[in-house]
């Protein structure tokens, strides 16, 4: 059988790191083929090789049995493959319409902006992305940008499409719409490669799955009849059949309130919100897109300043919009976008993880590298961060591992209040368990936590979930909800 | 009396170090070209020249290097006459005599200053323009960089002379920073504002001549001196192009700054210094006078005003270069 | 699901953001008219345009390079060096030339070629060799100027072929030819950046090079082209300046680059790439030209001119910041 | 699960990246020794150090500012203006002063205060007003220089109080005091950036301002401090230069800033912030000092000096690129 796309024995090194070590993939025409593996397994590296952004050090790439075009021949690559990259390829200073039609605004001659906008609106309508074609993409939220990337890749008319973790930043309904589109494309015979850390999505949308582990190909199997647990052990390389789903632990919240917001309002985002979190309690914040939950969480940690209302951490009223004072009062947090506010790419794992406690790592304003290293080694161990060592720059880590470093930063000072926003975006199964476990462990040590997430599975560890709708908290749902119930509340169906 | 520093006996003594102030003006480039020629004629043991590119920091570094390489006398042209003080002090301590060309250091010992009086340039230009305009009207002064002593001296002398001798004349001062582009823009704007401007004094023919002529041409003011529309132009430097313009009647005069004499007497005084000779104030044998300064002597070389009458004088350095 | 509240006004505003300097220009015109009766006359305004024509080409070049996310300091040296070398190729040795005696009509093509070559060399080092654009072009600023000083031995070139003088001094339909040329090139720049793929790809490259590459834009080729175009425009600026001044001094263009950056940035072009328009850059040039003209007209003392001048740049910057509403980078 | 595969070599490499210019320095020393017997003598090398002492302080200041992700062009003007104003405050009117007659011993504190004030003003506009650092400090470069030209009327101040002359001209233990001072400040800079919280937070801010803020670093406060420190260092550079030259010319410091950037960047400091070390910047200064010294010793023609000089900067840049292994920004 002739494969539509094939990569054989691909080796790719980045300095001392071997990202791909003789790995390969073979995708049959018309199938939707999943590529799974833990963070740093080399999936995105393969994507950049399959899309001609980088050249493999060894091995070959074939499209329909023919050798891949030269790296410089961008047009040839674009005819063969369209891609939603893991890293954003949206250009913030340009409009939605232009980003959709980047480098294909016109065939020849001047650009007809009016027509371009009209075409953009068509695409946006087709893919049900509700943004203005004339808006600057820099003004959009991450989710809308992600939808835009997907719409762009799908609208190319390419016969082969790669989607690298497209759902990491999408909420439930958006994922459903994406899958509907993918099914339609598959019916038209489009071949797809799909990367995700949500294995249930793999079962839902893919026909075969390839597993990478530690830069190597482990197996390729049809999805049908492939036990979930086996897939997980193939990814992790652990023979023991640990359950894939995270099981949250039982606990009883203490009485002390460690984090509270009173009568918080921010124009256009949320209004008159009261929230209070007790020690030993995980409070979820849920809501559909633009419900204001993220802004609210960002207000609690001081990244944003509310128009009115107060935030109290551990009994201290913190200065509004002032992160340091919140941190000093005993708060730790994981921001929504790790690239934006999560880490300094050029600085080491150790340094990123220990910035908030730098003052405790030495006297007279000094920072002792030895103590920093020791602290970091502990965090690396606790959170299972896959790194060459505490001195490796975080910019060189894979997404999931970078996210763990952000977690390390949030947890490094033993916070009494923890706020985590979309904590598991882009992290693998085991990492997800580790991160949720880290939240629970912190809570067991007496912290109170706020967990903002679009993923219902994450919200399961919560003792109660506050559901927001259009900037207001509409329900306080205790443990024991079903997916259907919660979604219904989030969509505002049952008030 | 004074002794004439001509070719010494046997050309002995020691090495003479020389630093050129800049390489981007026509006047200094003529000077730079005269230096090796005169050194040959005077049999001076000249070290490879350094160039401080109008930067006193570089000048100080260069002098340090020249001394390190064994210079027994230094010829320099410090464009910043104050900031050289420490260096002169050091040189005095090391008993290395200094000949300063074109500028007079404010402080610190010098063996001899060789220069024409820049204030005299300004005064000569003022007198010429004042008389041509009959003591009334408007003139423009295209000034050099105000941070350069020469630019300031010319500007001040011109301004003061106009004020005291021709109070009826209005002077517009344009800070051109020795830049042709600024000069053209400023003159053009000023002529737009005051079409009745009748005189221009340019501080440096090398950079100001062509732009001035170009602006006058554009305004149709480039006419013979007998035309009532004529704008009287006095330049400064004495480069061949200015002479050419004088012959054509495009400009009326220039102050010839003697590049050749600068090179010749700078080197001969340096040689005399190495040989241990000394001079006293008084007239010299080359139409100049040595005057006493608080920190040394100064040989004030003549700087003739060149007009249509004497423009073909073979002795003018501008007529000796090709 | 998503509620994008009233996006239209936002877009409108974005379009006006190119023109944040227009109020500054209006203020300058009004204040100027009060300060000096000559200021608002057509003659004076024409002068301002003519005086700014050649520097405006440099601003155009720099704006293109900045929008593409790069940097070129060496443009200012090209303004003097390219015409000087071109002239030396054609004039006899007695007039300061190399004595090769190539035909005088070729002097402008030569000049543009030299500019293009400098741009190409910059591009080579920056793109192929991946060196820092700032330092490469800083070194080139020094080297290119040296390549003028060396052959001319620092002398002013006075005897120029008529062909190189023509463009900078001719008058077409009552306006200096230089103004027409600069105007036409700015119009081309505005249209090229707004309506053509290559212009749009410059924004894409400046905004996010990786994304541009992923979208199939030939990043290296476009960037190289921009550097070559920049060098050529600088050489053309040199031609216009030569014609205006009637000679090529060894300082021609020296010290312009700061003003060029100031004009581009107060005109809204970002130093970080991907942002700004040619129209905005043009308003920046005009502000600087008008300020200089006013300072000359009012005869502000040379010692204090820098303070007034720098102060006005700061104020323009603040106005453009307030009107633009966004933090600058 | 954690795979700690041989982390040590990587770290070593990273550390050596600061020192990519060391081979260049070695080559320069060897070549120089062959070219001129004077070159390698202690006397000459001491001269080089002394000559570079004050500009090196500017490089130190600029490196700190660049690492924090900002930009300051106005430093060069502070080198002349701060000591000039301080001197005018203390000397009598007859010596060019304001005639206020403050005690002469205060001249250095005044000078440093003026520098700090300029830095604070820059910081105010850039941080609080969120203006473009490049253009703010460009305007300030012009304004600050004007604030020297204006009061002094372009004249050189040469009657200076002894206190301001001392540091730049004294010799301690056989080495110029300026060299000791610069050495001590560089040592402090190296230690401060490597081992102190405030130094590390400068890297964090330069690398990702938002992340630094989210990690609890008081970004504005640190940045402001860096600007003030930069201005103070520039003023101190002015004190040293004044002592070395014995007077304050109206051009003191003018034109330095390009060299300062060149030194910092070939020394490995990134224009994009967050990258580079003070030690690297120091090697950059040394390369530039040695090249200048060699050019002087060999008496290279002033016309061609820029070409040689710029060429050597380019070569140093390439070597540092090849040795460093990463594309520069
Ligand atoms: N440009 C780069 N420079 C250095 N190392 C890199 C680079 N790109 C990737 N790596 C390394 O290569 C390995 C594979 O990375 P890759 O991004 O392919 O992982 P991934 O499977 O996509 O992970 P994730 O699920 O987190 O996205 C990682 O160890 C990563 O740190
Ligand atoms: N910088 C911005 N400029 C303009 N509109 C914005 C900006 N940021 C967000 N918005 C819009 O404001 C609305 C609320 O966004 P917000 O990020 O608060 O939603 P959210 O609670 O995070 O929801 P979700 O996380 O599900 O996306 C959205 O429509 C979003 O597109
Ligand atoms: Mg990936
Ligand atoms: Mg959101």
Coordinates of C-alpha atoms in Angstrom, one line a residue, chain D residues 76-231:
Chain D
X76 CA 27.1 60.0 25.5
X77 CA 25.8 63.5 26.1
X78 CA 25.8 63.0 29.8
X79 CA 29.6 62.4 29.7
X80 CA 30.1 66.0 28.8
X81 CA 27.1 67.7 30.2
X82 CA 27.1 66.4 33.8
X83 CA 30.7 67.4 34.6
X84 CA 30.2 70.7 32.8
X85 CA 27.1 71.7 34.7
X86 CA 28.7 70.5 38.0
X87 CA 31.8 72.6 37.4
X88 CA 29.8 75.6 36.4
X89 CA 28.0 75.4 39.7
X90 CA 31.2 75.7 41.7
X91 CA 33.6 77.8 39.6
X92 CA 33.3 81.6 39.6
X93 CA 31.7 83.4 36.7
X94 CA 35.1 84.5 35.5
X95 CA 36.0 80.9 34.9
X96 CA 32.8 80.3 32.9
X97 CA 30.7 79.3 35.9
X98 CA 27.2 80.3 37.0
X99 CA 28.8 82.4 39.7
X100 CA 26.8 80.6 42.5
X101 CA 30.0 79.7 44.2
X102 CA 29.1 76.4 45.8
X103 CA 32.0 74.6 47.5
X104 CA 34.4 73.0 45.0
X105 CA 34.5 69.7 47.0
X106 CA 30.9 69.0 46.0
X107 CA 31.6 69.0 42.3
X108 CA 31.8 65.2 41.9
X109 CA 28.6 64.6 43.9
X110 CA 26.9 67.3 41.8
X111 CA 28.1 65.7 38.7
X112 CA 26.8 62.2 39.6
X113 CA 23.5 63.8 40.7
X114 CA 23.1 65.4 37.4
X115 CA 23.7 62.1 35.7
X116 CA 21.3 60.4 37.9
X117 CA 18.7 63.0 37.2
X118 CA 19.0 62.6 33.5
X119 CA 18.6 58.8 33.9
X120 CA 15.6 59.4 36.1
X121 CA 14.0 61.6 33.6
X122 CA 14.6 59.1 30.8
X123 CA 13.1 56.4 33.0
X124 CA 10.1 58.5 33.8
X125 CA 9.3 59.1 30.1
X126 CA 10.0 55.5 29.1
X127 CA 8.5 53.6 32.0
X128 CA 5.7 55.8 33.3
X129 CA 4.8 57.4 30.0
X130 CA 5.5 54.3 28.0
X131 CA 7.3 56.1 25.2
X132 CA 9.8 54.4 22.8
X133 CA 13.1 54.2 24.6
X134 CA 15.0 54.7 21.4
X135 CA 13.4 57.9 20.5
X136 CA 13.2 59.3 24.0
X137 CA 16.9 58.8 24.5
X138 CA 17.6 60.0 21.0
X139 CA 15.8 63.3 21.8
X140 CA 17.5 63.4 25.2
X141 CA 20.9 62.9 23.5
X142 CA 20.2 66.1 21.6
X143 CA 18.7 68.0 24.5
X144 CA 21.3 67.0 27.1
X145 CA 24.1 68.1 24.7
X146 CA 22.2 71.3 24.1
X147 CA 22.1 71.8 27.9
X148 CA 25.8 71.8 27.8
X149 CA 26.2 74.0 24.8
X150 CA 23.7 76.5 26.0
X151 CA 25.2 77.5 29.4
X152 CA 28.8 77.2 28.2
X153 CA 28.1 78.8 24.9
X154 CA 30.1 76.1 23.3
X155 CA 33.3 77.0 25.2
X156 CA 35.7 74.7 26.8
X157 CA 35.8 74.8 30.6
X158 CA 39.4 74.6 31.6
X159 CA 39.6 76.1 35.1
X160 CA 38.4 73.2 37.0
X161 CA 38.4 72.4 40.7
X162 CA 41.1 69.9 41.6
X163 CA 38.6 67.5 43.0
X164 CA 37.2 66.7 39.6
X165 CA 40.6 66.3 38.1
X166 CA 42.0 63.9 40.6
X167 CA 40.3 60.7 39.7
X168 CA 41.0 60.8 36.1
X169 CA 44.7 61.7 36.4
X170 CA 45.9 60.1 39.7
X171 CA 48.0 56.9 39.7
X172 CA 47.4 54.3 42.3
X173 CA 50.0 51.5 42.8
X174 CA 51.4 52.1 39.4
X175 CA 48.1 52.0 37.5
X176 CA 45.9 54.9 36.6
X177 CA 43.2 55.4 39.2
X178 CA 40.6 55.4 36.4
X179 CA 41.6 51.8 35.5
X180 CA 41.2 50.7 39.1
X181 CA 37.8 52.4 39.3
X182 CA 36.6 50.9 36.0
X183 CA 37.9 47.5 37.1
X184 CA 36.2 47.7 40.4
X185 CA 32.9 48.7 38.8
X186 CA 33.1 46.0 36.3
X187 CA 33.8 43.5 39.0
X188 CA 30.8 44.8 40.9
X189 CA 28.7 44.5 37.7
X190 CA 29.8 41.0 37.0
X191 CA 29.0 39.9 40.6
X192 CA 25.8 41.9 40.8
X193 CA 24.4 40.4 37.6
X194 CA 25.4 36.9 38.4
X195 CA 24.8 36.6 42.2
X196 CA 22.4 39.3 43.2
X197 CA 18.6 39.2 43.1
X198 CA 18.4 42.6 41.4
X199 CA 20.8 41.5 38.7
X200 CA 18.9 38.3 38.0
X201 CA 15.7 40.2 37.9
X202 CA 17.2 42.4 35.2
X203 CA 17.7 39.3 33.0
X204 CA 14.2 38.2 33.8
X205 CA 12.8 41.6 32.8
X206 CA 14.8 41.8 29.6
X207 CA 13.9 38.2 28.7
X208 CA 10.1 38.5 29.3
X209 CA 8.8 41.5 31.1
X210 CA 5.3 40.1 31.6
X211 CA 6.6 36.9 33.1
X212 CA 9.0 38.9 35.4
X213 CA 6.0 41.0 36.6
X214 CA 3.9 37.9 37.1
X215 CA 6.7 36.4 39.1
X216 CA 6.5 39.3 41.5
X217 CA 9.4 41.4 40.3
X218 CA 8.8 45.1 40.6
X219 CA 9.6 45.7 37.0
X220 CA 9.2 49.5 36.9
X221 CA 11.2 50.0 40.0
X222 CA 14.1 47.9 38.7
X223 CA 14.1 49.5 35.3
X224 CA 14.0 52.9 36.7
X225 CA 16.9 52.1 39.0
X226 CA 18.8 50.8 35.9
X227 CA 18.3 54.0 34.1
X228 CA 19.4 56.1 37.1
X229 CA 22.4 53.9 37.5
X230 CA 23.2 54.2 33.8
X231 CA 23.1 58.0 34.0

